[in-house]
Coordinates of C-alpha atoms in Angstrom, one line a residue:
X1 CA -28.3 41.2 58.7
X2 CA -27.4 37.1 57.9
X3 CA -31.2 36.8 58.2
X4 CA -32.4 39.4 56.3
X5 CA -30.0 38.5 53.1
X6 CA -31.3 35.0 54.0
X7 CA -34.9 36.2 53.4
X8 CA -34.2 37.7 50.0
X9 CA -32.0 35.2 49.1
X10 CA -34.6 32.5 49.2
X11 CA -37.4 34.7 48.1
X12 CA -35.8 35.4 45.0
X13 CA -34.8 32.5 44.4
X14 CA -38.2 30.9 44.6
X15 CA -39.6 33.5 42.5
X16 CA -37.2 32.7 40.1
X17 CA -37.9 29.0 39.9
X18 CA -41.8 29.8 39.7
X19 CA -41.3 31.6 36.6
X20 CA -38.6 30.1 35.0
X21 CA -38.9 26.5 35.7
X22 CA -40.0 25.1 32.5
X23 CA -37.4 27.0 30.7
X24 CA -35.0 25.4 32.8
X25 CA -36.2 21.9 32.0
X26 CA -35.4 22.3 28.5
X27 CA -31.8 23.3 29.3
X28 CA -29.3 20.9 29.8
X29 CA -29.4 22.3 33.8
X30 CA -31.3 20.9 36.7
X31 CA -32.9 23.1 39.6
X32 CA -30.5 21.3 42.0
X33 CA -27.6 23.0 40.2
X34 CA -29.3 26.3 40.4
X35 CA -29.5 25.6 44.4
X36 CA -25.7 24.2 44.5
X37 CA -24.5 27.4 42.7
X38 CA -26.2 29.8 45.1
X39 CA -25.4 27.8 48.4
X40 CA -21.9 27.6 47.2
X41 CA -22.3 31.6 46.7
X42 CA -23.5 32.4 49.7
X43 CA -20.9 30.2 51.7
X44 CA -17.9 32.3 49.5
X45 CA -19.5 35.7 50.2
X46 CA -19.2 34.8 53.8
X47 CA -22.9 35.6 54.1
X48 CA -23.2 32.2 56.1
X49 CA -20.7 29.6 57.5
X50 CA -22.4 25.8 58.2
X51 CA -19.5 23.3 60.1
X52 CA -21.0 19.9 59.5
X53 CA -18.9 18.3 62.4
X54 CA -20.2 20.6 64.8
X55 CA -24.0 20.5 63.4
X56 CA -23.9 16.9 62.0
X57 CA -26.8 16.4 64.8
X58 CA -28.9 18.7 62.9
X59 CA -28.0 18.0 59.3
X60 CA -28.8 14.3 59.9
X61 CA -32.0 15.0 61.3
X62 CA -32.6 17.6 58.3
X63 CA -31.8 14.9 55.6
X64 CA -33.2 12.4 57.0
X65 CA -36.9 14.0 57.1
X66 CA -36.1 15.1 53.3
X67 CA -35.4 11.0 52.6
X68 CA -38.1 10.0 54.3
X69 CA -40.6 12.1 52.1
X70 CA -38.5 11.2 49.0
X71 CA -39.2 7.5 49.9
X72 CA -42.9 7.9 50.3
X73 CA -43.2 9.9 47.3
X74 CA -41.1 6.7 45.2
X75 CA -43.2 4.2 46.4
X76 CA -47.0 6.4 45.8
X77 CA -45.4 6.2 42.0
X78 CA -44.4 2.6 41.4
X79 CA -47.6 1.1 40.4
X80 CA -46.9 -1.9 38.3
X81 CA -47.4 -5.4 39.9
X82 CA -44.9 -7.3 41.7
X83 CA -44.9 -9.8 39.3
X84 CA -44.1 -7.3 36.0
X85 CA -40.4 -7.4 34.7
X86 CA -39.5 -4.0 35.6
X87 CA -39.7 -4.9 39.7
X88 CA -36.9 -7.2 38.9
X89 CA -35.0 -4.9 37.4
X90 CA -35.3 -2.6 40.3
X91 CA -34.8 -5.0 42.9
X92 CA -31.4 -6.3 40.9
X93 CA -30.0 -2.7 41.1
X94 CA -31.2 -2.1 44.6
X95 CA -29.6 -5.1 45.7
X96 CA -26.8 -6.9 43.6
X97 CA -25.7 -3.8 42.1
X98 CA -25.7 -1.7 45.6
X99 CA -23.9 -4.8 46.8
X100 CA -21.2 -4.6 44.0
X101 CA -20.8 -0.8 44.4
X102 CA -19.8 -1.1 47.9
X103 CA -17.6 -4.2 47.8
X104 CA -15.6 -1.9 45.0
X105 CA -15.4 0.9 47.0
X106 CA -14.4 -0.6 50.1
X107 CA -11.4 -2.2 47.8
X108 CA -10.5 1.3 46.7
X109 CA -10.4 2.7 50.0
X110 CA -8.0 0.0 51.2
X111 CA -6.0 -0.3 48.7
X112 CA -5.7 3.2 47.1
X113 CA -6.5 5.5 50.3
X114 CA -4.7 3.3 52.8
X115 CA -8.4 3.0 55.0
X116 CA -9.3 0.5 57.6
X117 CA -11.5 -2.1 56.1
X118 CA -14.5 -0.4 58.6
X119 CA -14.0 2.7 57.9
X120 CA -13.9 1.9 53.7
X121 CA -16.9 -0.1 54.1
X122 CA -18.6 2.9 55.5
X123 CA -17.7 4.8 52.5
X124 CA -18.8 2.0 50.2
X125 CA -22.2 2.2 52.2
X126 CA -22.7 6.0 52.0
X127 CA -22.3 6.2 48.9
X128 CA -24.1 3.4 47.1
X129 CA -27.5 4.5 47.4
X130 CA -28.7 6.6 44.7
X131 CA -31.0 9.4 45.4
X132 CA -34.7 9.6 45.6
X133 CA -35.0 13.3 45.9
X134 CA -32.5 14.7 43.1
X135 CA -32.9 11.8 40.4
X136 CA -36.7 13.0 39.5
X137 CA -35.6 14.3 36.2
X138 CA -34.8 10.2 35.3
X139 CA -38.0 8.8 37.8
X140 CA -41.3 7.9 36.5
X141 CA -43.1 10.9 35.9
X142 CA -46.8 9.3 36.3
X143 CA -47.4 6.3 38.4
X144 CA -49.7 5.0 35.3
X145 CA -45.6 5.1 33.5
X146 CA -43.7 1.5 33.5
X147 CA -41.5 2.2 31.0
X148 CA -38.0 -0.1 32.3
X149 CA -35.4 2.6 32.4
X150 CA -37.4 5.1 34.7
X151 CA -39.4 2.4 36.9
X152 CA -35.8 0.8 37.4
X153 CA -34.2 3.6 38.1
X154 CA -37.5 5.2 40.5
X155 CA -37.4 1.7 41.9
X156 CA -33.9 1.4 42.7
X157 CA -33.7 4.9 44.9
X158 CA -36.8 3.8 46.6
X159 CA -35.6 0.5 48.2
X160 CA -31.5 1.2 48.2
X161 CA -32.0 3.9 50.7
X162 CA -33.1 1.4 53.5
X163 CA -31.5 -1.5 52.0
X164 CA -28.1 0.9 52.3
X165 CA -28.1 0.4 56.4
X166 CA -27.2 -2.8 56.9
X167 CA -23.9 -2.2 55.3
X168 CA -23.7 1.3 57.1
X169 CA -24.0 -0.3 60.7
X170 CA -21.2 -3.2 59.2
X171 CA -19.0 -0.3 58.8
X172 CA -19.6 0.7 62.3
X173 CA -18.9 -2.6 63.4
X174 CA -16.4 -3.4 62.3
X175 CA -14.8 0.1 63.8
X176 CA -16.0 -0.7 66.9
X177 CA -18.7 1.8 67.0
X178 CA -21.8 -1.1 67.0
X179 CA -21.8 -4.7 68.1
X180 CA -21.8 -7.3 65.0
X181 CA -22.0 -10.5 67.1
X182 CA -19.8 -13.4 67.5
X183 CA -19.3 -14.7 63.6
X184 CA -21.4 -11.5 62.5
X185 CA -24.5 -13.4 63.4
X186 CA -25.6 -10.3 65.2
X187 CA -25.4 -8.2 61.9
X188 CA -27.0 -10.8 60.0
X189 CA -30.3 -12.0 62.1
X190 CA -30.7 -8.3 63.0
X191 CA -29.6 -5.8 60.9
X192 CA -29.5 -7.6 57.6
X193 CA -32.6 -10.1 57.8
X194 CA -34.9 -8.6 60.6
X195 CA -34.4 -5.1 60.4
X196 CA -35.1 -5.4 56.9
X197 CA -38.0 -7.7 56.7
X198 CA -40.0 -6.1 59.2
X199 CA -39.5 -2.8 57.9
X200 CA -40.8 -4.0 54.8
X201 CA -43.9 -5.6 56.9
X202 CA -44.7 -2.8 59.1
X203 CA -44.9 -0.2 56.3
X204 CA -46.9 -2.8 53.9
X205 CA -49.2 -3.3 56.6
X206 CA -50.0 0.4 57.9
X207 CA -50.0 1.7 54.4
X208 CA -52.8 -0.7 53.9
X209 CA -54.7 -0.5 56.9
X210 CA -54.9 3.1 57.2
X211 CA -55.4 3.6 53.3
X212 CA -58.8 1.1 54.0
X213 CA -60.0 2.6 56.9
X214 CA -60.0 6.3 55.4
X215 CA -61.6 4.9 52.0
X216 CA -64.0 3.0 54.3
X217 CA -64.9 6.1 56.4
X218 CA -65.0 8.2 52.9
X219 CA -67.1 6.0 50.7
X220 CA -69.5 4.4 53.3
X221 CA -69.7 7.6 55.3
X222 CA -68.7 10.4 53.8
X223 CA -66.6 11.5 56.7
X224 CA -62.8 11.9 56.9
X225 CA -62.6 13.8 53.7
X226 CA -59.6 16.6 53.2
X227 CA -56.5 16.9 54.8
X228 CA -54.7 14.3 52.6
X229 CA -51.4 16.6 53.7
X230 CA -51.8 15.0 57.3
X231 CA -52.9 12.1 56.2
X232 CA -49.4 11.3 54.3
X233 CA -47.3 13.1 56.7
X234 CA -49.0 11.0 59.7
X235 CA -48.5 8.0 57.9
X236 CA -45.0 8.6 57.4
X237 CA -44.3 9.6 60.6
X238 CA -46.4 6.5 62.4
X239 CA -44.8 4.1 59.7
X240 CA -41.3 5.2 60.3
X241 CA -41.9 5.5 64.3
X242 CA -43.4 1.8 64.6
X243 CA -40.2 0.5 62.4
X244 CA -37.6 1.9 64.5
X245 CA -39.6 1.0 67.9
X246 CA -39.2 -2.6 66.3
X247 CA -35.3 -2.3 65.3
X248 CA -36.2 -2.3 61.5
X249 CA -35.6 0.0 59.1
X250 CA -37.8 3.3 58.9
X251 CA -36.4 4.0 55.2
X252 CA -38.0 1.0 54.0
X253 CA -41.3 0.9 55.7
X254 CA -42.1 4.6 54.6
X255 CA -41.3 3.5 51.2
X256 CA -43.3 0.3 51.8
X257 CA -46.0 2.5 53.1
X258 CA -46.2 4.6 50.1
X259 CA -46.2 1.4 47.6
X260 CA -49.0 -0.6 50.2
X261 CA -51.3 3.1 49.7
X262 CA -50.9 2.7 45.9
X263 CA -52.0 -1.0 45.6
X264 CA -55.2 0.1 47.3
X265 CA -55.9 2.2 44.3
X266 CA -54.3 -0.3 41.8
X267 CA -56.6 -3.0 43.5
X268 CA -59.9 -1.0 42.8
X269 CA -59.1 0.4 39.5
X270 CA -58.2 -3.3 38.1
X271 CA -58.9 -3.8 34.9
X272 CA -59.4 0.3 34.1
X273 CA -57.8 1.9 31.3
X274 CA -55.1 4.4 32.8
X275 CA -56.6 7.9 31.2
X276 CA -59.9 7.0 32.9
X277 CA -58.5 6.5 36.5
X278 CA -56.4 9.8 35.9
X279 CA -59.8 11.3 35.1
X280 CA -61.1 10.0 38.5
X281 CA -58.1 11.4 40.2
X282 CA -58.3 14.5 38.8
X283 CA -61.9 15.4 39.4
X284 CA -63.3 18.6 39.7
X285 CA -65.6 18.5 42.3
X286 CA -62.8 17.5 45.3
X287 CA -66.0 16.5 47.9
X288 CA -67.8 14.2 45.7
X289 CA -64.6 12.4 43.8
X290 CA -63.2 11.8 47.5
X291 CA -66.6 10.0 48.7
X292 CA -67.5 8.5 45.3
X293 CA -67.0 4.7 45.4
X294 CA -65.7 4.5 42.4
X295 CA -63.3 7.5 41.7
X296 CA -62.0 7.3 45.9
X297 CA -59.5 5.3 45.5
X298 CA -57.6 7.0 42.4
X299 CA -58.3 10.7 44.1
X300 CA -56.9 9.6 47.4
X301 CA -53.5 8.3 45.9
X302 CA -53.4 11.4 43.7
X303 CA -53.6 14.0 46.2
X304 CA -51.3 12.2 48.5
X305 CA -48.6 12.1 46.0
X306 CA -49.3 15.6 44.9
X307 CA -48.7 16.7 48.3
X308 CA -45.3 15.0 48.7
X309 CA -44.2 16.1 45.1
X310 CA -44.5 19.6 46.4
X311 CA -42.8 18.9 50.1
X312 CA -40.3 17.1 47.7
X313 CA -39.7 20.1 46.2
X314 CA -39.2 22.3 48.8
X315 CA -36.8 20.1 50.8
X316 CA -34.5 19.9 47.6
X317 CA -34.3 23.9 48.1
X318 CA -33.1 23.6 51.3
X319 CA -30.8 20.9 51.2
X320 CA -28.9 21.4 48.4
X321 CA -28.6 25.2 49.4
X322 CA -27.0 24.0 52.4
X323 CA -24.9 21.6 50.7
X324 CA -23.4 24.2 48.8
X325 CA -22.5 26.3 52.1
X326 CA -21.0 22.9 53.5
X327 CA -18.6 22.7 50.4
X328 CA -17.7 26.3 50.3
X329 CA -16.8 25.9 54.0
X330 CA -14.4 22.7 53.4
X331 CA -11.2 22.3 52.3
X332 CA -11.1 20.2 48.5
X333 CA -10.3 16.9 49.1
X334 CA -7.3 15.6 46.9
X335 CA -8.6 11.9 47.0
X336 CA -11.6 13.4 45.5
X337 CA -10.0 14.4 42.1
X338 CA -9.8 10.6 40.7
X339 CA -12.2 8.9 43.2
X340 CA -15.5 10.9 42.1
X341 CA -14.6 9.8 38.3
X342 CA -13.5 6.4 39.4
X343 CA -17.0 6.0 41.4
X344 CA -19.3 7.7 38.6
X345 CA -17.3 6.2 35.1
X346 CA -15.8 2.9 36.4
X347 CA -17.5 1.8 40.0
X348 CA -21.3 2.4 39.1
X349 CA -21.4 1.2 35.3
X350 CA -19.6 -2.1 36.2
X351 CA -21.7 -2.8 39.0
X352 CA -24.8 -1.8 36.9
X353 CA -23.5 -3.9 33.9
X354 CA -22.7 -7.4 35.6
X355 CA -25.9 -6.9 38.0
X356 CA -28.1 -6.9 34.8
X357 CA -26.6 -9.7 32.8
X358 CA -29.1 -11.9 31.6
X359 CA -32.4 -9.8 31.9
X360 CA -34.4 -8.3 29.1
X361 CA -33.1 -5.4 29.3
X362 CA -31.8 -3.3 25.9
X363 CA -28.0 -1.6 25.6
X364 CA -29.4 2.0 25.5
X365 CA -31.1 1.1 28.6
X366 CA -28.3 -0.3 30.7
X367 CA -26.3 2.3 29.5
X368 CA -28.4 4.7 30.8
X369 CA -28.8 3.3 34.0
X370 CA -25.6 2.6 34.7
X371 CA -24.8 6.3 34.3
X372 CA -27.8 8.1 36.1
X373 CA -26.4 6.7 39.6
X374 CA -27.0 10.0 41.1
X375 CA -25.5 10.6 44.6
X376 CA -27.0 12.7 47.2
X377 CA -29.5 13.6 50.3
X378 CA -29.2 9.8 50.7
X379 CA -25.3 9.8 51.2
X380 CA -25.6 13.4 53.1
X381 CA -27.8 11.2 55.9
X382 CA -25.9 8.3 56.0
X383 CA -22.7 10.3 56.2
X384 CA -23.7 12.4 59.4
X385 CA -25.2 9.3 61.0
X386 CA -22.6 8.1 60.9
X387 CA -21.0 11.0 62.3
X388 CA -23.2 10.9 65.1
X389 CA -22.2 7.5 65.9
X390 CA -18.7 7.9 66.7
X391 CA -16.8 7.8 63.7
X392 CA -13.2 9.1 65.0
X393 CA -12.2 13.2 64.0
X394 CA -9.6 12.2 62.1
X395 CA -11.7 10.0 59.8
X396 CA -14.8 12.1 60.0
X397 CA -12.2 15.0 58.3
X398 CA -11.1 12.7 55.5
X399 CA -14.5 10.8 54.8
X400 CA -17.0 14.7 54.7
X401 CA -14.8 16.5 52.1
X402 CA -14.8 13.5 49.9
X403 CA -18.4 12.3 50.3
X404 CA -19.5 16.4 49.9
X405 CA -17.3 16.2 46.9
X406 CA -18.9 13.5 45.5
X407 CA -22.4 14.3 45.8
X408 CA -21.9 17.8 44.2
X409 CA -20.0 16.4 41.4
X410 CA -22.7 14.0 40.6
X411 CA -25.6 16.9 40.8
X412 CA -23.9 18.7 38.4
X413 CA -22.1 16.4 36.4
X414 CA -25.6 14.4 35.9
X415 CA -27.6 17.9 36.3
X416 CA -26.0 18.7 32.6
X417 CA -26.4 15.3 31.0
X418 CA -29.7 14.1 32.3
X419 CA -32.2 16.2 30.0
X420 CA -30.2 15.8 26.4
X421 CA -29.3 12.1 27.2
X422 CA -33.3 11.9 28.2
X423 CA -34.6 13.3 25.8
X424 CA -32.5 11.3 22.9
X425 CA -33.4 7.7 24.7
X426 CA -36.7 8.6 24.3
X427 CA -36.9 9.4 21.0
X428 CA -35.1 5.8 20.0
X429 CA -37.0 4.3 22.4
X430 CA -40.5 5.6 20.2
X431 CA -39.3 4.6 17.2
X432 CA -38.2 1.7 18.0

């Protein structure tokens, strides 16, 4: 009976989205509330029961596919140089202020929740990256946008996911759970400078390889035209697989990957006015704009992206649906009640606000950015990998209520905020 109610459930809930999504975007509501509400439901109604210790195996795994897409998707829409202002903003808020956010929260968790220094710099870890699959209401909406708050912001949850582990396996070290090295030289050669460097390197250099082999095959020979679907699902599986065969980190090269595919396009379209390479991407006649040597590039990197906007999409279904069940199954975490304010009003905007001192940057827009930190699919992976590496029951109890906690605080809290406080930045930001 569980899987029939599961099958109507879902249906309906799909239906409903189909025909009410655009209301719902100009409500102050997000679709990942909807999904929280109903999980959270469903969980209450006793309809289904989810224990994350016992199924962490499989919820990291779930997660971690949903990140992975997320991450491809980000980089396909950053198309601005590396040179342009907004990359530094990005990079400053995926590194100093990720940095910042967990040397905070490991001071509350030793000082305020009485946690080992490991086991708070785990939490600092988990939950500094923000998230690349629930913050598309505050991304770039078009990869031709480079507007600073959204490219920072689309930016920042595309590299803090991978740059995120180093800090998780310090955590683990310094539990006991992974070896650091004598000195921490071990965490630094390997997990801090190799792992990320090369994760960086092997997704640059597959994303272009394989991007210039299919245009090759498409604009010298026709051939290798359609299934763009497997083309970005293979490159984010062989991008990912190559990274971890070399100790790096998958996270980045997929989002490396992504990035490397859309400077093929950027490459050949140099010098083009935006509306005309949209045009070539959204050609008509699918055959001819894929094999045309001019239009090629821009049609590739549009239906690539359009294919992981829509597996985006689904995976956010899933995973917040199941997040809700998770929550509904737990017991509320008193810690919770001041550290989720403490983390959104006080952690984030301070580590936003010193990282940014002395860029170009306006007041509305570090305001903005230092609120739209939003928590989720990120943390959920990082949390049950950690999990799955050992983390004691006793901590695992204390660290899943408050991380759950956290994340579904932050979907709705920035869920209700995100369109009105959107929608008024943009309008100063025209007139000005």
């Amino acid at each position: 009976m569980h899987d029939v109610s599961w099958f109507i459930i879902v249906g309906a809930l799909l239906i409903a989205m189909a025909l009410g999504g655009s209301v719902l975007k100009r409500l102050p509501l997000s679709t990942s509330m909807l999904y929280l509400v109903v999980g959270f439901t469903v969980g209450r109604l006793g309809l289904d029961r989810l224990d994350p210790y016992a199924k962490a195996k499989l919820l990291e795994h779930l997660t971690e596919i949903a990140v992975l897409i997320s991450l491809f998707t980000a980089g396909l829409k950053l198309r601005a140089p590396l040179r342009a202002p907004e990359w530094r903003i990005a990079v400053r808020l995926a590194s100093l202020t990720m940095v910042l956010t967990i040397g905070f929260v490991t001071a509350a968790g030793v000082w305020l929740m009485g946690l080992p220094l490991g086991a708070a710099v785990l939490l600092g870890a988990v939950l500094a990256p923000t998230d690349p699959v629930l913050a598309s209401d505050v991304q770039v909406e078009s990869p031709f946008q480079s507007e600073t708050l959204r490219f920072g912001l689309t930016g920042e949850a595309g590299l803090n996911d991978g740059t995120a582990f180093p800090f998780v396996m310090l955590g683990l070290g310094l539990l006991g759970l992974h070896p650091l090295g004598e000195g921490l030289w071990r965490w630094v050669a390997v997990d801090l400078v190799w792992a990320v460097v090369a994760g960086l390197g092997v997704g640059t250099l597959l994303g272009g390889a394989i991007g210039r082999i299919i245009l090759y095959l498409r604009r010298t020979h026709r051939e290798a035209v359609g299934l763009d679907d497997f083309l970005a699902l293979g490159l984010i599986a062989l991008s990912y697989g190559v990274a971890l065969l070399l100790h790096a980190y998958g996270f980045l090269a997929v989002f490396a990957a992504g990035f490397a595919l859309r400077r093929i396009e950027k490459k050949s379209n140099l010098g083009k006015p935006p509306e005309l390479v949209e045009k070539s991407a959204h050609a008509r006649h699918k055959h001819e704009a894929a094999t045309d040597p001019e239009h090629a590039p821009a049609y590739m990197a549009h239906a690539v992206l359009d294919f992981n906007e829509q597996l985006e999409r689904i995976t956010e279904v899933g995973l917040v649906l199941l997040l809700g069940i998770l929550l509904a199954g737990l017991p509320l975490s008193s810690e919770a009640l001041w550290f989720t304010p403490l983390l959104l009003l006080g952690i984030r905007p301070a580590a936003v606000l010193l990282s940014l001192l002395g860029t170009r940057t306006s007041r509305p827009q570090r305001w903005m950015m230092s609120w739209f930190g939003i928590r989720g699919i990120g943390s959920l992976y990082y949390l049950f990998f950690a999990l799955n590496h050992g983390v004691e029951e006793s901590m695992a109890h204390q660290l899943v209520p408050l991380v759950l906690t956290v994340v579904a605080v932050s979907i709705v809290v920035h869920g209700i905020s995100v369109t009105p406080l959107m929608q008024r930045y943009e309008q100063d930001h025209s007139r000005a």
